[in-house]
mmCIF file of C-alpha atoms and ligand atoms in Angstrom:
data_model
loop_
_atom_site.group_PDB
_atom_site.id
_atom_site.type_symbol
_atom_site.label_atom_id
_atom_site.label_comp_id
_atom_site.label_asym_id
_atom_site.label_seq_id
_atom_site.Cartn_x
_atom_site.Cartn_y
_atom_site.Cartn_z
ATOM 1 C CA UNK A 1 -7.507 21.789 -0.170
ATOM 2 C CA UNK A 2 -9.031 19.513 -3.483
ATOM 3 C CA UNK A 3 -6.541 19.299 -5.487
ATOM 4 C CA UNK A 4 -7.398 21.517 -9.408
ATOM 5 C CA UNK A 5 -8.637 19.847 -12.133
ATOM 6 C CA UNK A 6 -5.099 21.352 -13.899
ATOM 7 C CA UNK A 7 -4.637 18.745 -16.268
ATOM 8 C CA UNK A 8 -1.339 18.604 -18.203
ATOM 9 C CA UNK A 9 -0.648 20.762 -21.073
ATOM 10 C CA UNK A 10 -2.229 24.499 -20.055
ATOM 11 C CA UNK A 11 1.214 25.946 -20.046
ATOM 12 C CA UNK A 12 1.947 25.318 -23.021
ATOM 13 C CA UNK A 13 -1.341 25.935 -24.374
ATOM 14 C CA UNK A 14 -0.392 29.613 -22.673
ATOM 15 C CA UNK A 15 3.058 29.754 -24.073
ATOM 16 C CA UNK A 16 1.907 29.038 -27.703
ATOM 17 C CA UNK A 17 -1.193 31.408 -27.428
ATOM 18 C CA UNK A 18 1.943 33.938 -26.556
ATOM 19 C CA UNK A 19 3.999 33.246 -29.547
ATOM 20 C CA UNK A 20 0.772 32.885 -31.901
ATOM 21 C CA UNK A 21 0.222 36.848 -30.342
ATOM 22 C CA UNK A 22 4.042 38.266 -30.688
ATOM 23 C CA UNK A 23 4.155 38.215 -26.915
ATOM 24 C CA UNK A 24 7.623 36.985 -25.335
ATOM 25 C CA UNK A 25 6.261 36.817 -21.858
ATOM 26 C CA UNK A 26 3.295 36.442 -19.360
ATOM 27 C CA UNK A 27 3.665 37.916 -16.385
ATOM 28 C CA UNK A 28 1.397 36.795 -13.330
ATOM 29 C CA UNK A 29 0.560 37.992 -9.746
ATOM 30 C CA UNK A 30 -1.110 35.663 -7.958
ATOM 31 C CA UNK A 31 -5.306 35.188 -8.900
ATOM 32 C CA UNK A 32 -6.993 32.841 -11.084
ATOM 33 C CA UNK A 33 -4.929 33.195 -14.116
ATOM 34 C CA UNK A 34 -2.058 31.698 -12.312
ATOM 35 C CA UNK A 35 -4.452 28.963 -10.318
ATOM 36 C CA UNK A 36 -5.448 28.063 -13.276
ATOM 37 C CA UNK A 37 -2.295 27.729 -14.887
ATOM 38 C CA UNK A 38 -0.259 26.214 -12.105
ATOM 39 C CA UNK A 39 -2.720 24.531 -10.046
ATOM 40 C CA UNK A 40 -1.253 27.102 -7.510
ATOM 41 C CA UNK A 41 -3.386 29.322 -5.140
ATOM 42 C CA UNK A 42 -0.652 31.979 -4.461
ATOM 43 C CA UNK A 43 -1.919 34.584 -1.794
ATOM 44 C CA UNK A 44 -1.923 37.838 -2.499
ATOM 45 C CA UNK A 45 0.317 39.936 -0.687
ATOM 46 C CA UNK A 46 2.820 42.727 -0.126
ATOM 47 C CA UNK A 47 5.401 40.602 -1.251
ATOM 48 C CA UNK A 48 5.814 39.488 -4.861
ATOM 49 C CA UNK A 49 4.573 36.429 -6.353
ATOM 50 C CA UNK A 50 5.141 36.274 -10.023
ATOM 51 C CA UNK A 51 5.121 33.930 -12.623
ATOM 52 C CA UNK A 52 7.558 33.947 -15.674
ATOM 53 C CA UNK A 53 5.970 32.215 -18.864
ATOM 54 C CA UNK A 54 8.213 32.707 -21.879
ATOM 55 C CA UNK A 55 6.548 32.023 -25.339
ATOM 56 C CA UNK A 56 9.308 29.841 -26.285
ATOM 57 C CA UNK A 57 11.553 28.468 -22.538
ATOM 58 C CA UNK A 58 10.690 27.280 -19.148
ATOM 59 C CA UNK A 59 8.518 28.824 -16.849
ATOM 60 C CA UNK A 60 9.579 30.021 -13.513
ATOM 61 C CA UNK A 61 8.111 31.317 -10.459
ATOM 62 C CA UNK A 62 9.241 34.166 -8.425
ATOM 63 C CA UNK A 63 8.456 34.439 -4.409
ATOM 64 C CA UNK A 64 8.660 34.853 -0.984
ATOM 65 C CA UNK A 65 11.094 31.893 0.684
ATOM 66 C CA UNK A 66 8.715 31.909 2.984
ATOM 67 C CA UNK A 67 5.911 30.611 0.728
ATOM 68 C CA UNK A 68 7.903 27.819 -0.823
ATOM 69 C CA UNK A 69 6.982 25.297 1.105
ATOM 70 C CA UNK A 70 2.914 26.002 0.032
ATOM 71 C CA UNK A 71 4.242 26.249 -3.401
ATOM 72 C CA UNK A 72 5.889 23.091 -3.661
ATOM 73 C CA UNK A 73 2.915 21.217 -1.577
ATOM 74 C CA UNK A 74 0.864 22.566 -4.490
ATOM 75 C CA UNK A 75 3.310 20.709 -7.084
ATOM 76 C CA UNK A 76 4.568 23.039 -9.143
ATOM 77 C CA UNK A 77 7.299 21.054 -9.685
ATOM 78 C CA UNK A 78 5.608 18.307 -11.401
ATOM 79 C CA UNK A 79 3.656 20.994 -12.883
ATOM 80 C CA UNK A 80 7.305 22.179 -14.527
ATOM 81 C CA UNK A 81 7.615 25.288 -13.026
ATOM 82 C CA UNK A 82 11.046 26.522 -11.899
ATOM 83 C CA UNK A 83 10.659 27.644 -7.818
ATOM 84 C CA UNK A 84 12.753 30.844 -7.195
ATOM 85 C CA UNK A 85 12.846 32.520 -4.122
ATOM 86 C CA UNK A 86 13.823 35.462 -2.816
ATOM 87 C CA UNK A 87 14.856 36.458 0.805
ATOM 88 C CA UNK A 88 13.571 38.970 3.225
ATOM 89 C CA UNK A 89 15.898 41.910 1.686
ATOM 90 C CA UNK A 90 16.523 40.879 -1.891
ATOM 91 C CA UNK A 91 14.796 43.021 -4.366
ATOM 92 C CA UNK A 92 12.090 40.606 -6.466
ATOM 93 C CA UNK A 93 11.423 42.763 -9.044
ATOM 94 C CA UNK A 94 14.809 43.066 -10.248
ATOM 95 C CA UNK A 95 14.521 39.138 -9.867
ATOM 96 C CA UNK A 96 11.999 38.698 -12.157
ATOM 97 C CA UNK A 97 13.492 41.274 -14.654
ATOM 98 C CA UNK A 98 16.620 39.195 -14.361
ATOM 99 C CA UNK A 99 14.730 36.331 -15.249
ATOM 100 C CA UNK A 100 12.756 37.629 -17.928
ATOM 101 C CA UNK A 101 16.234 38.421 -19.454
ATOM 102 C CA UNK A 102 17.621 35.619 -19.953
ATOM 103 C CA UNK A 103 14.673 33.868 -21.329
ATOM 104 C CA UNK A 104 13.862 36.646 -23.931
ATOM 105 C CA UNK A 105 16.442 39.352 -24.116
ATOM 106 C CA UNK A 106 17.050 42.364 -22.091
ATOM 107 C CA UNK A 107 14.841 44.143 -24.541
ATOM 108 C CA UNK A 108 11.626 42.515 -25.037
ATOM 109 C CA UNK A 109 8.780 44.205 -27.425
ATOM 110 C CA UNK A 110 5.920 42.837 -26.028
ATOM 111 C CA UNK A 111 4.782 41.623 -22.317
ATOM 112 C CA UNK A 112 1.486 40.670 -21.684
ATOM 113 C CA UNK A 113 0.460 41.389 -17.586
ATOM 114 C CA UNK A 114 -2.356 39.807 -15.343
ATOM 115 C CA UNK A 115 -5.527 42.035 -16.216
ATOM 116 C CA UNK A 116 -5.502 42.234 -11.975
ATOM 117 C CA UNK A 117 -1.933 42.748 -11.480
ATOM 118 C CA UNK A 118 -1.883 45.708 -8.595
ATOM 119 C CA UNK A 119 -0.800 48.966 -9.943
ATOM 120 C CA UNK A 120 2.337 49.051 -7.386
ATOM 121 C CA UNK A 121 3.399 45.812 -8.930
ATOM 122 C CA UNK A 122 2.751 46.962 -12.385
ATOM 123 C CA UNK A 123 4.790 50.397 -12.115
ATOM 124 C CA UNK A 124 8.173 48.382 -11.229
ATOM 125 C CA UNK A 125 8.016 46.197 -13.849
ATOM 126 C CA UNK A 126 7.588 49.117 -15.871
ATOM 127 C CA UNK A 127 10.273 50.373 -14.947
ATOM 128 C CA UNK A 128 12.707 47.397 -15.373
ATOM 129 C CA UNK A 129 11.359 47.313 -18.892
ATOM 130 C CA UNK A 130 10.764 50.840 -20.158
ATOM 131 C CA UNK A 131 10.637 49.886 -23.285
ATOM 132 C CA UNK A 132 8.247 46.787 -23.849
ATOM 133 C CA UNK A 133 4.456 47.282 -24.809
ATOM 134 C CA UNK A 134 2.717 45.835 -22.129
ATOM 135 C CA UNK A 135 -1.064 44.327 -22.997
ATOM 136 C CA UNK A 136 -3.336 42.071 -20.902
ATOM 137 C CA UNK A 137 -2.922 38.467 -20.352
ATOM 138 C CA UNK A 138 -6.667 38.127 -20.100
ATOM 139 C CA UNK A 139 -6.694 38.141 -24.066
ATOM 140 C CA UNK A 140 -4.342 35.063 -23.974
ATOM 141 C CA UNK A 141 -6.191 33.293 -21.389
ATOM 142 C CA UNK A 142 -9.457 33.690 -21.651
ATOM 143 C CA UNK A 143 -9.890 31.845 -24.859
ATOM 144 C CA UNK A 144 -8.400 28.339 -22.862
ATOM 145 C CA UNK A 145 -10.204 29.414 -19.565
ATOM 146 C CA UNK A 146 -13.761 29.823 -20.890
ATOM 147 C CA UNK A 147 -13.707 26.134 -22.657
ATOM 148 C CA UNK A 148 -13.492 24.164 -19.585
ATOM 149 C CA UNK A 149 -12.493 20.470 -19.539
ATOM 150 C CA UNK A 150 -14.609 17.390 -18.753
ATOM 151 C CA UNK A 151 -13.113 17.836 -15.388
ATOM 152 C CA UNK A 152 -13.759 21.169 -14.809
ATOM 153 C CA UNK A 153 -17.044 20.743 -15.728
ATOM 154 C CA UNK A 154 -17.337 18.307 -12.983
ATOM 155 C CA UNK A 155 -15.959 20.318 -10.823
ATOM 156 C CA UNK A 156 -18.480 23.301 -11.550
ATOM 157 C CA UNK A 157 -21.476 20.368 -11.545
ATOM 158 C CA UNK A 158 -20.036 19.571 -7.583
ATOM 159 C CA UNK A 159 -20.245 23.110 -6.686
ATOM 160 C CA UNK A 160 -23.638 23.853 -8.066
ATOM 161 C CA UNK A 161 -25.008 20.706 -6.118
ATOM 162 C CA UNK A 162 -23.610 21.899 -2.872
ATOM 163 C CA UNK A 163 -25.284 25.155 -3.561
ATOM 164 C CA UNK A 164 -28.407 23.712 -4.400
ATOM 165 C CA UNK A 165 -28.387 22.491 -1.043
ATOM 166 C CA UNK A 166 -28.281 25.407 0.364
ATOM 167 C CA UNK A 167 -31.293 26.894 -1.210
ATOM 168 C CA UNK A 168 -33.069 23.605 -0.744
ATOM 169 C CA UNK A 169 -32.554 23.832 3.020
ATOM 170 C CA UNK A 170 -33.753 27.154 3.060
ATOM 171 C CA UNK A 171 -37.290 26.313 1.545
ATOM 172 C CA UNK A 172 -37.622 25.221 5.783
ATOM 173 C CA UNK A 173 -36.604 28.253 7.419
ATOM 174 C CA UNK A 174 -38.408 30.994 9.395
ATOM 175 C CA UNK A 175 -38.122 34.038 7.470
ATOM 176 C CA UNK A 176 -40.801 36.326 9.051
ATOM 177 C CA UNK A 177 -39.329 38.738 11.836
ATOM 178 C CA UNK A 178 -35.927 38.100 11.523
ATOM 179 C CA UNK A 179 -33.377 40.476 9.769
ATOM 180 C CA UNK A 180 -31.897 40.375 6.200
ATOM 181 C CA UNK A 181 -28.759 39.884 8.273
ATOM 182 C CA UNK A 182 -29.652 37.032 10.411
ATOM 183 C CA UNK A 183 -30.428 34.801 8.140
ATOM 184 C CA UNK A 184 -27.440 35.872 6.004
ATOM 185 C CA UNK A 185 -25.492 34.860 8.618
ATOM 186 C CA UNK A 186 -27.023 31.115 8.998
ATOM 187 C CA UNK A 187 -26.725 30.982 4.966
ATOM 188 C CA UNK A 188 -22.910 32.219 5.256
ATOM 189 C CA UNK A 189 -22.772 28.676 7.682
ATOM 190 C CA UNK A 190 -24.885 26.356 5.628
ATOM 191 C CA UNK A 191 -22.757 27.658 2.367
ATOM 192 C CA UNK A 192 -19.496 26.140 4.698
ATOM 193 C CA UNK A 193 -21.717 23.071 5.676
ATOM 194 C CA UNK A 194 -22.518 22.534 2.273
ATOM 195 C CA UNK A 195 -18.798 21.636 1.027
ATOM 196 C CA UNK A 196 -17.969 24.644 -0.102
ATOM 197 C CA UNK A 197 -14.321 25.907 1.186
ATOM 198 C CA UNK A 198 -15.257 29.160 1.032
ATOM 199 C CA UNK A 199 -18.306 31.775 1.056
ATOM 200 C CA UNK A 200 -18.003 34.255 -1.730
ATOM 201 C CA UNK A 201 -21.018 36.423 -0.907
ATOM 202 C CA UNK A 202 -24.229 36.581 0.053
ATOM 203 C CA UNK A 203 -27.202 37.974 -0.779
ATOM 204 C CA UNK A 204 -30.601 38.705 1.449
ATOM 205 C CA UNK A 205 -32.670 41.460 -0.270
ATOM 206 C CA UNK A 206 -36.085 41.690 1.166
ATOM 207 C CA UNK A 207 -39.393 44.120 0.054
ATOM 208 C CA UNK A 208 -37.843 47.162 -1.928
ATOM 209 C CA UNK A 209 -34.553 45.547 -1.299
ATOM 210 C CA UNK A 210 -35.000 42.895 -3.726
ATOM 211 C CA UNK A 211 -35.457 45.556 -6.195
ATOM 212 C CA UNK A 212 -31.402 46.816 -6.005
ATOM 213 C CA UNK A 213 -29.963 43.261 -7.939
ATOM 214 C CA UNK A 214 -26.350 43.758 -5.797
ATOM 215 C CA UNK A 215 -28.093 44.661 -2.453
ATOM 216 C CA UNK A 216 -25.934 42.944 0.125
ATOM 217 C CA UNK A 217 -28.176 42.057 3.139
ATOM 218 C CA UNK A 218 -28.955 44.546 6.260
ATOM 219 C CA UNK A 219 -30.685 45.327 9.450
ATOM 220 C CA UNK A 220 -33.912 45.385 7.590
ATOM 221 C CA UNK A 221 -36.556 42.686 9.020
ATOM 222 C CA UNK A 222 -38.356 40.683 6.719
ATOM 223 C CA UNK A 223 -42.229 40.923 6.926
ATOM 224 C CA UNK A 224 -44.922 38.589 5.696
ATOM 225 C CA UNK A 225 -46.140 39.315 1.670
ATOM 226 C CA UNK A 226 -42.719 40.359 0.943
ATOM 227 C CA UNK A 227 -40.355 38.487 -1.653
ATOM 228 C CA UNK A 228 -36.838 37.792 -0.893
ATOM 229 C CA UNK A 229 -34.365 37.538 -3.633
ATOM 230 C CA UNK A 230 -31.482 35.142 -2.322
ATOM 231 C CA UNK A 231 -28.137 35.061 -4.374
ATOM 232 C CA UNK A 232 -25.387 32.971 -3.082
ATOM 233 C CA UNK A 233 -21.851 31.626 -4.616
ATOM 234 C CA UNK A 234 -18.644 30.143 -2.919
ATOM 235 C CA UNK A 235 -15.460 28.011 -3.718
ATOM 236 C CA UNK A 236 -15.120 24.969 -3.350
ATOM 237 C CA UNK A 237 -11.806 23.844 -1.945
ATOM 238 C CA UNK A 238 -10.759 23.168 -5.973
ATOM 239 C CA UNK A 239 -11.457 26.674 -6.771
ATOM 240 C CA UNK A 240 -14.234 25.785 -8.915
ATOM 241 C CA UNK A 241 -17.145 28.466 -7.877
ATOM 242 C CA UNK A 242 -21.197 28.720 -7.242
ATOM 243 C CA UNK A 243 -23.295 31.183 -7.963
ATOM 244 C CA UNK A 244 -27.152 30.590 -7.865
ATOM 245 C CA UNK A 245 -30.168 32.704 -6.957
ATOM 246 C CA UNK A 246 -33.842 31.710 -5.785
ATOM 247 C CA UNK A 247 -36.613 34.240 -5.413
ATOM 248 C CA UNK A 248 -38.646 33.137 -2.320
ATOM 249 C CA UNK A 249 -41.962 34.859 -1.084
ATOM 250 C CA UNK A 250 -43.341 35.037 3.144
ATOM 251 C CA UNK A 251 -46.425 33.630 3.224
ATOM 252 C CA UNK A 252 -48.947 34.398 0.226
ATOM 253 C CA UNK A 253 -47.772 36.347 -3.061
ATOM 254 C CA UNK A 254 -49.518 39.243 -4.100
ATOM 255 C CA UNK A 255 -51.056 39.171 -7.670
ATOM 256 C CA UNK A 256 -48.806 41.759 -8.920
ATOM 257 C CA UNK A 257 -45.721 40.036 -7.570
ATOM 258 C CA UNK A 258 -46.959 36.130 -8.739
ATOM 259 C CA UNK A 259 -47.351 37.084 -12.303
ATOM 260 C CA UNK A 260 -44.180 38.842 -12.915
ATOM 261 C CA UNK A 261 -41.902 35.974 -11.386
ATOM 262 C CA UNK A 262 -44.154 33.796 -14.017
ATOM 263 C CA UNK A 263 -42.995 36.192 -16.692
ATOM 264 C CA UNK A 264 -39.281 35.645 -15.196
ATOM 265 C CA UNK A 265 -39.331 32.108 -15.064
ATOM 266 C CA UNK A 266 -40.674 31.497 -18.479
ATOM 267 C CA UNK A 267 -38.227 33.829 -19.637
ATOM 268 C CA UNK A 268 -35.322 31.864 -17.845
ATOM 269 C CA UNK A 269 -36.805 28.593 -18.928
ATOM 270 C CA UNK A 270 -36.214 29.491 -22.431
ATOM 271 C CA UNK A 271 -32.759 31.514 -22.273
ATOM 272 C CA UNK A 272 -31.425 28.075 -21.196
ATOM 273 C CA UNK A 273 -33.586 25.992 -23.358
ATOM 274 C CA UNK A 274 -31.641 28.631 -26.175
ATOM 275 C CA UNK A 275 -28.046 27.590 -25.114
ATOM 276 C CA UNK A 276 -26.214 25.169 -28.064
ATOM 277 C CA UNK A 277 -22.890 25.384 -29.703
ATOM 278 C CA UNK A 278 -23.123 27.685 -32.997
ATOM 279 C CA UNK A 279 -25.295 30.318 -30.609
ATOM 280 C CA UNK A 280 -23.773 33.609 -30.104
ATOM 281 C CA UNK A 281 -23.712 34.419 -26.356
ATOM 282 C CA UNK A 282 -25.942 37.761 -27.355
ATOM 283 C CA UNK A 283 -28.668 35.412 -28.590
ATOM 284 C CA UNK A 284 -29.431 33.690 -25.356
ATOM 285 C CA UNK A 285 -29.550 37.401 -23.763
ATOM 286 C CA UNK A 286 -31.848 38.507 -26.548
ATOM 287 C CA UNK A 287 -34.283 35.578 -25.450
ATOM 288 C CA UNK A 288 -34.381 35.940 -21.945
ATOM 289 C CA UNK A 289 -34.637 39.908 -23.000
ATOM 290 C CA UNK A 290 -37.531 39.507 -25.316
ATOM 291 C CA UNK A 291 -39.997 37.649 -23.474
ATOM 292 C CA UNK A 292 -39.167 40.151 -20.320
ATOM 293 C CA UNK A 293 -40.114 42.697 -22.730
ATOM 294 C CA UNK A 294 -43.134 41.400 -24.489
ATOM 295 C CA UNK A 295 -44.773 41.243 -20.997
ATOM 296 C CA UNK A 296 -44.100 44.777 -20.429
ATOM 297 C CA UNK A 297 -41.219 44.337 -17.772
ATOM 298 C CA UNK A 298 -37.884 45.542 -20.296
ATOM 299 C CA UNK A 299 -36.887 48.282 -18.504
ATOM 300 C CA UNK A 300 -36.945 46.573 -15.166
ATOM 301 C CA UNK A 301 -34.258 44.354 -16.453
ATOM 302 C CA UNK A 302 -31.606 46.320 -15.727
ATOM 303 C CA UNK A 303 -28.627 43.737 -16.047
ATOM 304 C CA UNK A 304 -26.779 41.239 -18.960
ATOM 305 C CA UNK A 305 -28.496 38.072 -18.767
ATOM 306 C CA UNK A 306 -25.371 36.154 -17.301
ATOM 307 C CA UNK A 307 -21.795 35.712 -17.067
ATOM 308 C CA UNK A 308 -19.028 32.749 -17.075
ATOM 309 C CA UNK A 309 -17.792 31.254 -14.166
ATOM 310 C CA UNK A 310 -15.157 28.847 -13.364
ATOM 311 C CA UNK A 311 -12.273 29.645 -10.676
ATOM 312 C CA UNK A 312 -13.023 33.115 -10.762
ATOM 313 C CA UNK A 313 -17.463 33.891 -9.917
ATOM 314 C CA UNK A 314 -17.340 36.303 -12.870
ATOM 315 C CA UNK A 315 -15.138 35.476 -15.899
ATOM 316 C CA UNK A 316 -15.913 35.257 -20.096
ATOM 317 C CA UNK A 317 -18.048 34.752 -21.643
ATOM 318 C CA UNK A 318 -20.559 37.119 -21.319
ATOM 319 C CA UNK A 319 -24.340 36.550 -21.617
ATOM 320 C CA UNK A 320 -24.705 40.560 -22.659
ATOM 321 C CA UNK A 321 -26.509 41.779 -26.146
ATOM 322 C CA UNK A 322 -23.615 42.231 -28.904
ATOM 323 C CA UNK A 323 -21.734 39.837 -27.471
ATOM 324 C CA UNK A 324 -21.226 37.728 -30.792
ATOM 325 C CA UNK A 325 -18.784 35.461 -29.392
ATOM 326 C CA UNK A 326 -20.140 32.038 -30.355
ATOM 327 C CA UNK A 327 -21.189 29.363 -27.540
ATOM 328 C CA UNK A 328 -18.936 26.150 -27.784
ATOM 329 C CA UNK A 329 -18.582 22.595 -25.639
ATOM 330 C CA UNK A 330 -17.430 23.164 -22.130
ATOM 331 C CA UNK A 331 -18.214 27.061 -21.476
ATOM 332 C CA UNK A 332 -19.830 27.271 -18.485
ATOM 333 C CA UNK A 333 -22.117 30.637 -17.499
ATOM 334 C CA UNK A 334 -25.009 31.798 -15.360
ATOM 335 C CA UNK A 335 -28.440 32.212 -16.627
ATOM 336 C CA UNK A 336 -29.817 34.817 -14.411
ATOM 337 C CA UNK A 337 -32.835 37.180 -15.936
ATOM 338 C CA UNK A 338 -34.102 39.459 -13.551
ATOM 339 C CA UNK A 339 -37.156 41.871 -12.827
ATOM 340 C CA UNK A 340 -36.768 44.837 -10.655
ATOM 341 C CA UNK A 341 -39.931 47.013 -9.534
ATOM 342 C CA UNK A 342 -38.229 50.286 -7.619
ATOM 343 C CA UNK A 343 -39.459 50.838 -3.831
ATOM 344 C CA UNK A 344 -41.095 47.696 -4.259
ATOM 345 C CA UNK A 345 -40.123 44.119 -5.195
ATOM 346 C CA UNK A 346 -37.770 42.096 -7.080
ATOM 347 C CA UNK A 347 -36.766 38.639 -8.347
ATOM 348 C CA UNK A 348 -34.429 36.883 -9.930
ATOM 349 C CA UNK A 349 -33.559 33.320 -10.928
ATOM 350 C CA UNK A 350 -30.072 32.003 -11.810
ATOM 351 C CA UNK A 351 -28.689 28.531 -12.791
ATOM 352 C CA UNK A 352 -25.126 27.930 -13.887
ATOM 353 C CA UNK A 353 -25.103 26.081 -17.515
ATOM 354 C CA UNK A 354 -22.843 24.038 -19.347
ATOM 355 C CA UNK A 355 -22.915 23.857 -22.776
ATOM 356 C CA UNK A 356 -23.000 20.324 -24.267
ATOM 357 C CA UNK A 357 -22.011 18.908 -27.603
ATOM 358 C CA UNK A 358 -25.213 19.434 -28.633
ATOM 359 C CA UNK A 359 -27.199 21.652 -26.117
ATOM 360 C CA UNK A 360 -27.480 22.699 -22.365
ATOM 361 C CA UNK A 361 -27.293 21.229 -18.880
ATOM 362 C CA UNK A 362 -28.082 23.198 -15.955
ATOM 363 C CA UNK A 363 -25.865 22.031 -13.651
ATOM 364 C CA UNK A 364 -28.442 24.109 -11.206
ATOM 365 C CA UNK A 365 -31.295 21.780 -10.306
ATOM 366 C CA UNK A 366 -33.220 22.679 -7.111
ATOM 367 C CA UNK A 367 -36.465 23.705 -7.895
ATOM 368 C CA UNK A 368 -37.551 26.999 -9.553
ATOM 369 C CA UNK A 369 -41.175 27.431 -8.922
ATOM 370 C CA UNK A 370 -41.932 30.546 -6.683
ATOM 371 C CA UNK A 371 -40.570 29.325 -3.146
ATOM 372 C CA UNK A 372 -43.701 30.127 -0.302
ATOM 373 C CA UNK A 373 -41.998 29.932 2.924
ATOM 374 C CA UNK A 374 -42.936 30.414 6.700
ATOM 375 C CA UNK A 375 -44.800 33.551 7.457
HETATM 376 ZN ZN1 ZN B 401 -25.599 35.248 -8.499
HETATM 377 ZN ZN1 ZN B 402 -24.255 35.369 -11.231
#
């Protein structure tokens, strides 16, 4: 495993957001939230994992003995976080309640939990603090997760080149007579060969396929005139994820097909070309939306124009209309417009985007001209 771009200071950064909100605690399971807190990738199990982060105090961690040794390989020690583990037949939840008492008071007002926290794990803290209001961490956090450091940046730049790869690679594949499946299967290997630690998903949709944007891939075999939308993402082994889709065509395009992904990729071309700080993340949807539109395609785009990514593949901000939240140095989200013809075709083009002191760079740069392959 990479080590995380943690950097020093997020913590605190947490902490204070806390205080600045009238929250006395955070209270994390294990996810992204805590990753990218601690630097620590805490499975998610049956047994608790749960960090303590008092607005004002030290932070501890409650888990298993059994995973200390992972935690401290990940340093949470230097990180300053308190290890304390519980054995096989201890009860963790009164643990953490323990805990949480003696940094803010056996009654505190206000607790804020991670947004995925599993509902069994929510209910006994509940319980051990009847009283508290309980509200979502994801408030607190997302405003430091979705400006991302120089590093992460870098980090997001490495996994959109090994994904680029990928589609690259697959510009030389035979395509014609073999199943969605199949060749989701070889992509599931080149995502691995690629650098990536993990494969997140993948996605084959061939003919009518295409047309359904979160088809997975199936027993369906690909014939020759039929477009292929290909969506792939994975983690890298920093956590840092990729998410990019090509739209690539067997053999010749039909006339029909060729001049709505011209539409698509014009439209693409200038929803990125819209990204700058002082932009509200509605705007670049209304762009990508408006072109789509003027061509006669609106109601075949049937999805928000993008989404953030970072440790998690979907995260804030997002590219959706009303979304006023304005763009800013360092967020990082997909550009992805998309035009869906029912029981026939689809496509779809993403690149992942980072926005710059002064404008865009697509940290996605294989080509995105309509990809003929074998048929
Ligand atoms: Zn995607
Ligand atoms: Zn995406």
């Amino acid at each position: 495993v990479q080590e995380s771009p943690v950097g020093a200071g997020r913590l605190t950064r947490a902490a204070d957001a806390a205080a600045a909100a009238g929250v006395d605690a955070l209270l994390l399971s294990p996810g992204a939230d805590l990753r990218y807190l601690t630097g620590y990738a805490a499975p998610a199990l049956e047994r608790l994992t749960c960090l303590v982060l008092p607005a004002a105090g030290a932070p501890l961690l409650v888990l298993p003995r059994l995973e200390r040794p992972a935690a401290e390989a990940a340093g949470l020690a230097e990180a300053g976080v308190r290890l304390v583990d519980w054995a096989e037949t201890a009860d963790p939840y009164q643990l953490v309640a323990d805990h949480l008492g003696a940094a803010v008071g056996n009654r505190p007002r206000r607790i804020a939990v991670g947004n995925r926290m599993w509902a069994e794990q929510l209910l006994r803290l509940r319980q051990l603090a009847p009283t508290a209001e309980l509200v979502l961490a994801g408030e607190l956090l997302a405003p430091l997760r979705m400006r991302k450091s120089p590093d992460e940046v870098a980090a997001l730049r490495r996994a959109a080149r090994a994904i680029d790869d990928v589609h690259r690679s697959l510009r030389g594949w035979r395509w014609a007579g073999r199943t969605e499946e199949q060749v989701a299967r070889d992509i599931r290997e080149a995502i691995l060969d690629s650098g990536h630690a993990t494969v997140n998903f993948v996605i084959v949709g061939s003919g009518p396929n295409a047309a359904s944007p979160h088809h997975s891939s199936s027993d369906r075999v690909i014939r020759p005139g039929e477009s292929v939308v290909v969506d792939i993402g994975g983690a890298m082994g920093d956590g840092y994820c990729s998410d990019s889709t090509r739209t690539y065509v067997v053999g010749q395009p039909g006339d029909e097909f060729a001049a709505s992904y011209a539409v698509l990729l014009e439209a693409q071309r200038s929803a990125c070309a819209a990204v700058r700080p002082g932009v509200a993340a509605g705007a670049v949807d209304r762009v990508a939306r408006e072109h789509i539109t003027e061509a006669g395609y609106g109601p075949m785009f049937i999805h928000r124009t993008g989404h953030g990514i970072g440790l998690e593949e979907h995260e804030p901000p997002w590219i959706v209309a009303g979304n006023d939240q304005l763009l800013e140095p360092g967020m990082c989200f997909s550009v992805e417009p998309g035009i869906y013809v029912p029981g026939r075709f689809g496509a779809r083009i993403e690149d992942i985007v980072a926005v710059t002191d002064d404008g865009v760079e697509r940290l996605n740069i294989v080509d995105r001209d309509l990809a003929v392959v074998d048929g």
